[in-house]
Tab-separated table of C-alpha atoms in Angstrom:
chain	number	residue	atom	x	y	z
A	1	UNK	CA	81.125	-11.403	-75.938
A	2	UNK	CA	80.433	-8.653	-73.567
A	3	UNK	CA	77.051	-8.073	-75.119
A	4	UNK	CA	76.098	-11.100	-75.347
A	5	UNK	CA	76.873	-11.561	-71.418
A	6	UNK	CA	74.979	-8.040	-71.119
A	7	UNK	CA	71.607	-10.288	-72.766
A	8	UNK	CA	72.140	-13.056	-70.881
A	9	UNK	CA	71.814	-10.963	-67.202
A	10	UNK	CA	69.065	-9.693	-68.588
A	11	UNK	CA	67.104	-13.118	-70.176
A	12	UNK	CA	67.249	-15.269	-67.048
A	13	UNK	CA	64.918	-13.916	-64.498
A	14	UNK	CA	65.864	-15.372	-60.704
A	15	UNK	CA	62.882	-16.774	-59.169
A	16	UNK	CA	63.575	-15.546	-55.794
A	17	UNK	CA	63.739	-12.128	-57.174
A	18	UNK	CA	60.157	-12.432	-59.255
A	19	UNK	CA	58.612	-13.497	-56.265
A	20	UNK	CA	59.754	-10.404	-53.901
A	21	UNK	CA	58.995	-8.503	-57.261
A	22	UNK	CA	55.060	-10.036	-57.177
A	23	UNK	CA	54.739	-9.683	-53.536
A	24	UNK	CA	55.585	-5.843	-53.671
A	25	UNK	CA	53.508	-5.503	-56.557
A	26	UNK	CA	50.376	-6.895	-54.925
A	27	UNK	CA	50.661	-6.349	-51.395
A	28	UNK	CA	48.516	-8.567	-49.311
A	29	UNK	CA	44.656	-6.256	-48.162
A	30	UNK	CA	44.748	-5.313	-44.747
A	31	UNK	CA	41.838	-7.434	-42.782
A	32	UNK	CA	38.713	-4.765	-42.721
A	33	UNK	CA	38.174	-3.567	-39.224
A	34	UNK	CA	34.973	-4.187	-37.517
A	35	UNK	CA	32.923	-0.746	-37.875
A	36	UNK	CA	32.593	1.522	-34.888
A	37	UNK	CA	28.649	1.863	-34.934
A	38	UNK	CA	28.371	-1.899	-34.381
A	39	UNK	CA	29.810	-1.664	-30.885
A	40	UNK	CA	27.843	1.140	-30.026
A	41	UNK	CA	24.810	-0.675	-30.856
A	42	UNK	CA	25.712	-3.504	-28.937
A	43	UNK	CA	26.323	-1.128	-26.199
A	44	UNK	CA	23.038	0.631	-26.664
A	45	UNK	CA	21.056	-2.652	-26.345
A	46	UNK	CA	22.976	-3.088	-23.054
A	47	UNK	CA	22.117	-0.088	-21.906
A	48	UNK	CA	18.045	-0.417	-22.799
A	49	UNK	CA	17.634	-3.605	-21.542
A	50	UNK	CA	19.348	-2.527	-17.886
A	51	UNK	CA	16.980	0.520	-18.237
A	52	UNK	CA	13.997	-1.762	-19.055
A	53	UNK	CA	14.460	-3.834	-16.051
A	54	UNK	CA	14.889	-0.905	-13.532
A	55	UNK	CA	12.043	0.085	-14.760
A	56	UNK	CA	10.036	-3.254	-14.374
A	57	UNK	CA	11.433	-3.834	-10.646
A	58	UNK	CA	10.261	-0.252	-10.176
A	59	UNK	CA	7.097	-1.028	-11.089
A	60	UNK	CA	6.313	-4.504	-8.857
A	61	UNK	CA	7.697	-2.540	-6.062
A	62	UNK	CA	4.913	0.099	-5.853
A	63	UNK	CA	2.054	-2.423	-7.017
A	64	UNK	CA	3.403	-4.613	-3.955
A	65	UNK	CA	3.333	-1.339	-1.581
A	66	UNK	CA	-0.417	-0.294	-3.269
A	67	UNK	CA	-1.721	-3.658	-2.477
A	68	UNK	CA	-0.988	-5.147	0.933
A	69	UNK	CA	0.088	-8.696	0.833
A	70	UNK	CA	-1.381	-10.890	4.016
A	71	UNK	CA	1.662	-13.504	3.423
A	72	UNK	CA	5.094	-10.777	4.133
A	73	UNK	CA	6.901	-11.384	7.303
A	74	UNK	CA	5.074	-7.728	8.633
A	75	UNK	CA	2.028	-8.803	7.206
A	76	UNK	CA	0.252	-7.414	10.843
A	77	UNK	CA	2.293	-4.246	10.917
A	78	UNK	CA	1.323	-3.730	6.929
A	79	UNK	CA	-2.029	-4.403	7.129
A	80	UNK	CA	-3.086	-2.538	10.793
A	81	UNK	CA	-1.208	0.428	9.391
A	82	UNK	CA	-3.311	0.456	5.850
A	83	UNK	CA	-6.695	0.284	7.256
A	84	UNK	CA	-5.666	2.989	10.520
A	85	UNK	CA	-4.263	5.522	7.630
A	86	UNK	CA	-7.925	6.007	6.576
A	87	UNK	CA	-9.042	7.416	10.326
A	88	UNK	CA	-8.759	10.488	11.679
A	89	UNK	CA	-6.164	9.433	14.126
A	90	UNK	CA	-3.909	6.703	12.433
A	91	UNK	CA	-1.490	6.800	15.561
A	92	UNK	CA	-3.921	6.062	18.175
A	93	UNK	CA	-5.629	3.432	15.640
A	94	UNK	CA	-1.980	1.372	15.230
A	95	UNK	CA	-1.314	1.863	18.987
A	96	UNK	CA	-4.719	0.062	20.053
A	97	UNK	CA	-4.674	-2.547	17.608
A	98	UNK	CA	-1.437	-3.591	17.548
A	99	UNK	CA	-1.020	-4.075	21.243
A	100	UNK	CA	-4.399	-6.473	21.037
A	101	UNK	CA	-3.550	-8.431	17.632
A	102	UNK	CA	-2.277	-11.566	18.294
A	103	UNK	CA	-2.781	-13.262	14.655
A	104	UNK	CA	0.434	-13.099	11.950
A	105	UNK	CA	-2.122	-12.285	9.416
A	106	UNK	CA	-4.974	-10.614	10.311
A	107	UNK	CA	-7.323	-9.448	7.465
A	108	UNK	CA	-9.549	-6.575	7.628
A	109	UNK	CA	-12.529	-7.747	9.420
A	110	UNK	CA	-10.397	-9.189	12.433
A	111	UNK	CA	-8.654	-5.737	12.467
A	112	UNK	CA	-12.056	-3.888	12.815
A	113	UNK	CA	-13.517	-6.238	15.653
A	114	UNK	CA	-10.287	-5.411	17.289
A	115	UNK	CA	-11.099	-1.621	16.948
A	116	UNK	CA	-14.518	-2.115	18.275
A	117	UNK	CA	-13.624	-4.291	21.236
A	118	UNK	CA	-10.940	-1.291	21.982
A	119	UNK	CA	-14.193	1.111	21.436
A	120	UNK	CA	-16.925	-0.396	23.623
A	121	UNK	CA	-13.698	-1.492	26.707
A	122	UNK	CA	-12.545	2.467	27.201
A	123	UNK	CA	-16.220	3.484	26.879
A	124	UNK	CA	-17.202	0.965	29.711
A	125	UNK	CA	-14.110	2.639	31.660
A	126	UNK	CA	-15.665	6.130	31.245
A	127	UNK	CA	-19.173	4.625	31.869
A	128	UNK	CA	-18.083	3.295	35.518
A	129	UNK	CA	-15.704	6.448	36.522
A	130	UNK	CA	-18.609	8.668	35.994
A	131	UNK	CA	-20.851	6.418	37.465
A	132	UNK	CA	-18.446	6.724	41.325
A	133	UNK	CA	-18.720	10.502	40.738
A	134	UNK	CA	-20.686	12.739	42.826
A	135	UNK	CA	-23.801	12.806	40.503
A	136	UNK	CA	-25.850	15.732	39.400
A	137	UNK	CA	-28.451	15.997	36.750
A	138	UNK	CA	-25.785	16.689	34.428
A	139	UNK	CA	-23.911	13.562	34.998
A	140	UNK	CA	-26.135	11.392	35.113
A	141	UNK	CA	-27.260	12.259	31.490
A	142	UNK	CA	-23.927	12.134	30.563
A	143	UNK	CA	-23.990	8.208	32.249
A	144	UNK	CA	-27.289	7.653	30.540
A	145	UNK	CA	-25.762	8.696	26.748
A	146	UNK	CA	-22.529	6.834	27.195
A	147	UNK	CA	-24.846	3.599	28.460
A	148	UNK	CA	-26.828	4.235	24.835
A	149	UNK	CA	-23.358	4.541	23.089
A	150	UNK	CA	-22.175	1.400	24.476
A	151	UNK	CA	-25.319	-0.333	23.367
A	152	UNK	CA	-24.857	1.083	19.846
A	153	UNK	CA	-21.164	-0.164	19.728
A	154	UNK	CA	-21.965	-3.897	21.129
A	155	UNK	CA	-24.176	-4.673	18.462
A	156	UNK	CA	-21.883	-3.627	16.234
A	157	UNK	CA	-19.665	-6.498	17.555
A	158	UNK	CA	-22.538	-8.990	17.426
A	159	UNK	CA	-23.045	-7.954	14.085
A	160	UNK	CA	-19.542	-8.334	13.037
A	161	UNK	CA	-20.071	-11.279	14.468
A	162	UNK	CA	-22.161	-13.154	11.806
A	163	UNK	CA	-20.751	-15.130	9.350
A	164	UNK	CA	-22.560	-12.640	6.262
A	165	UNK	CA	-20.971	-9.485	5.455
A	166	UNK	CA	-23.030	-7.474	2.694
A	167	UNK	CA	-23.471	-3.748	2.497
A	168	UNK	CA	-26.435	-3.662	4.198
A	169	UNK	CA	-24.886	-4.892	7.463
A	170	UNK	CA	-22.077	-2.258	7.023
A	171	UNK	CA	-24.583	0.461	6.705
A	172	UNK	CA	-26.546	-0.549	9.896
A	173	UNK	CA	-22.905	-0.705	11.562
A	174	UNK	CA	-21.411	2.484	10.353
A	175	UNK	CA	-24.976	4.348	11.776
A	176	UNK	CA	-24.891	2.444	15.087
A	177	UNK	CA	-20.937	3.468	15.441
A	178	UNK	CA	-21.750	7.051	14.235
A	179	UNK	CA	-24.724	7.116	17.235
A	180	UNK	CA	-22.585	5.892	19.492
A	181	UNK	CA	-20.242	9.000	18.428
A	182	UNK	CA	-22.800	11.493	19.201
A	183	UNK	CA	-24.165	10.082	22.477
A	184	UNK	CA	-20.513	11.099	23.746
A	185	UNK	CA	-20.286	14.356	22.067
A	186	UNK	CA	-23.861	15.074	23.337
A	187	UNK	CA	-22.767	13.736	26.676
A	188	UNK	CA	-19.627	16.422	26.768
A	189	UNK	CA	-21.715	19.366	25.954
A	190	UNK	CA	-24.606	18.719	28.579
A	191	UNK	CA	-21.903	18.610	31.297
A	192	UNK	CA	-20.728	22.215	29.753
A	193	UNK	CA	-24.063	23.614	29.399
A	194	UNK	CA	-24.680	22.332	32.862
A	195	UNK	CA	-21.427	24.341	34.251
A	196	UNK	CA	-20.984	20.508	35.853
A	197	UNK	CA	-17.596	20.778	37.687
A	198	UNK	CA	-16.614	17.211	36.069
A	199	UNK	CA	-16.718	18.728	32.756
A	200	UNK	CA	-12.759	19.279	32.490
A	201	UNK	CA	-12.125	15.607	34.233
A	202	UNK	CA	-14.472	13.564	31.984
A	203	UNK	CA	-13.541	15.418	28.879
A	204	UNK	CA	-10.030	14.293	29.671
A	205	UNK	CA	-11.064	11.018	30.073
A	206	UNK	CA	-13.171	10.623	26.914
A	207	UNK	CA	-10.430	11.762	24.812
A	208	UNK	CA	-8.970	8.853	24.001
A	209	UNK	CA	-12.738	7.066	23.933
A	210	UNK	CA	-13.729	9.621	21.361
A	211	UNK	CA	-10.857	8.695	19.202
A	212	UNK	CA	-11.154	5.061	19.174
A	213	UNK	CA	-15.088	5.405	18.161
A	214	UNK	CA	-14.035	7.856	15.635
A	215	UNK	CA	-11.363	5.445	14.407
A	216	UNK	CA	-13.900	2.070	14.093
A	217	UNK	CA	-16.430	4.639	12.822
A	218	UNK	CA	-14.058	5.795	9.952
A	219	UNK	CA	-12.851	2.053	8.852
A	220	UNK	CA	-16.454	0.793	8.742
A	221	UNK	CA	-16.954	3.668	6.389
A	222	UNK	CA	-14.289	2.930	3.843
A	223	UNK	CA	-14.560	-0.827	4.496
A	224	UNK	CA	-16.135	-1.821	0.795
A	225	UNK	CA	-12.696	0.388	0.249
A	226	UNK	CA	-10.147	-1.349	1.969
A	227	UNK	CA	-11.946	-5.027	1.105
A	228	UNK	CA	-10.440	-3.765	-2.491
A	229	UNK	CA	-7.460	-3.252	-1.343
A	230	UNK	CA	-6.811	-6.941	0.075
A	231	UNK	CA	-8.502	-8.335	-2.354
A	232	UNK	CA	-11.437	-9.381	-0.386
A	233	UNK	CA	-14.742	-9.562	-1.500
A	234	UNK	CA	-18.108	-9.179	0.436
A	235	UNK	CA	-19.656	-12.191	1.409
C-alpha cells in the first residue's frame, strides 16, 4: 500500500506547481533597450541644425552691414558714414554733413550736394577774409584762384542740380571739383613763394576748406561705387 501511495504522489501533477514549473522554465524576454547610437544621432541633428542657423544669422548680419539699408532707424548716421569712409578725411566728412542733414533718409546724391554746399560756404569764408587783408600781389592771386575755385565748385551744384545723372556729368563734376582743389593749393604756394606774411594765417584758415573739397572731390570719384552700394542706379 505504501508503494502504491509512493505512485500516486508521483501521477497527479498539482497545477499550481506546473505553472511555477513553466514560468521558471521560460522566463518572460527582457524588453530590448533602445540602442545608444540612436540618441546620439538625435543629438547630432540637434546640434547641426543650431550650428546651421548660427551660421545663417551670421551671414544676413554682414550682407545687412555690406549693404546700407535707407529704411533702419540710423539710416542718416549709416549712410553719411559709408560714403565719408571713402575720403581722405572721413571725420571731417561725418562732422559737416551730419550737422547740415536734416532728411531721415538721405541717399547718396543728397549727401554729396550737402558736401558741396559745405565746400563752396567755407571757401566763400576764406574768399572774403583774404579779401579785408592788407593786399599784396601775392594775395590778391591767392583771392583771384579761390574766386576760380568757387566758380568750379558752384557749377558743380548746378549740375547736381539736374534731374539726369549719367557718367558723363560725374566726369565733368569730379574735374571741376579737382580744379577747384588746385586753385587753393596753387593759391597756398604763391603766398609762400611770395614770402607773403599771411601765408601762416590763410593756410590755417584753408585747412579745413581744403578738406571739405578733398572730401566732395573723393565721393564724386567713387560715386558709380557707392550708387552700387545702395542699390541705386544712374539715371
Amino acid at each position: 500500500m505504501e508503494s502504491i501511495n509512493i505512485f500516486k504522489g508521483y501521477g497527479k501533477v498539482n497545477p499550481d506547481q506546473l505553472e511555477d514549473q513553466t514560468q521558471t522554465s521560460n522566463p518572460k524576454s527582457p524588453k530590448p533597450q533602445k540602442p545608444l547610437f540612436s540618441i546620439l544621432t538625435i543629438s547630432a541633428l540637434i546640434c547641426l541644425t543650431l550650428v546651421i542657423g548660427l551660421l545663417l544669422a551670421a551671414l544676413i548680419h554682414v550682407s545687412n552691414s555690406e549693404s546700407p539699408s535707407l529704411s533702419s532707424s540710423n539710416s542718416a548716421e549709416s549712410a553719411i558714414k559709408t560714403i565719408c569712409n571713402v575720403t581722405r578725411y572721413p571725420n571731417s566728412c561725418f562732422t559737416s554733413i551730419s550737422s547740415l542733414n536734416t532728411s531721415p533718409k538721405p541717399d547718396p546724391e543728397t549727401i554729396f550736394k550737402l558736401s558741396l554746399e559745405i565746400s563752396v560756404a567755407e571757401l566763400s569764408n576764406i574768399s572774403s577774409l583774404l579779401n579785408t587783408m592788407n593786399s599784396d600781389p601775392a594775395t590778391r592771386d591767392c583771392v583771384d584762384q579761390l574766386e576760380d575755385a568757387l566758380s568750379r565748385l558752384n557749377d558743380s551744384v548746378s549740375a547736381m542740380g539736374q534731374k539726369a545723372l549719367t557718367v558723363a556729368k560725374l566726369n565733368d563734376i569730379q574735374t571741376w571739383i579737382s580744379s577747384a582743389v588746385t586753385d587753393q593749393e596753387t593759391c597756398l604756394d604763391g603766398l609762400e613763394e611770395m614770402g607773403s606774411t599771411a601765408v601762416d594765417k590763410v593756410k590755417s584758415k584753408m585747412k579745413r576748406s581744403m578738406e571739405y573739397t578733398s572730401n566732395s572731390l573723393a565721393i564724386v570719384a567713387n560715386f558709380k561705387a557707392i550708387l552700387d552700394k545702395f542699390h541705386i542706379p544712374l539715371h
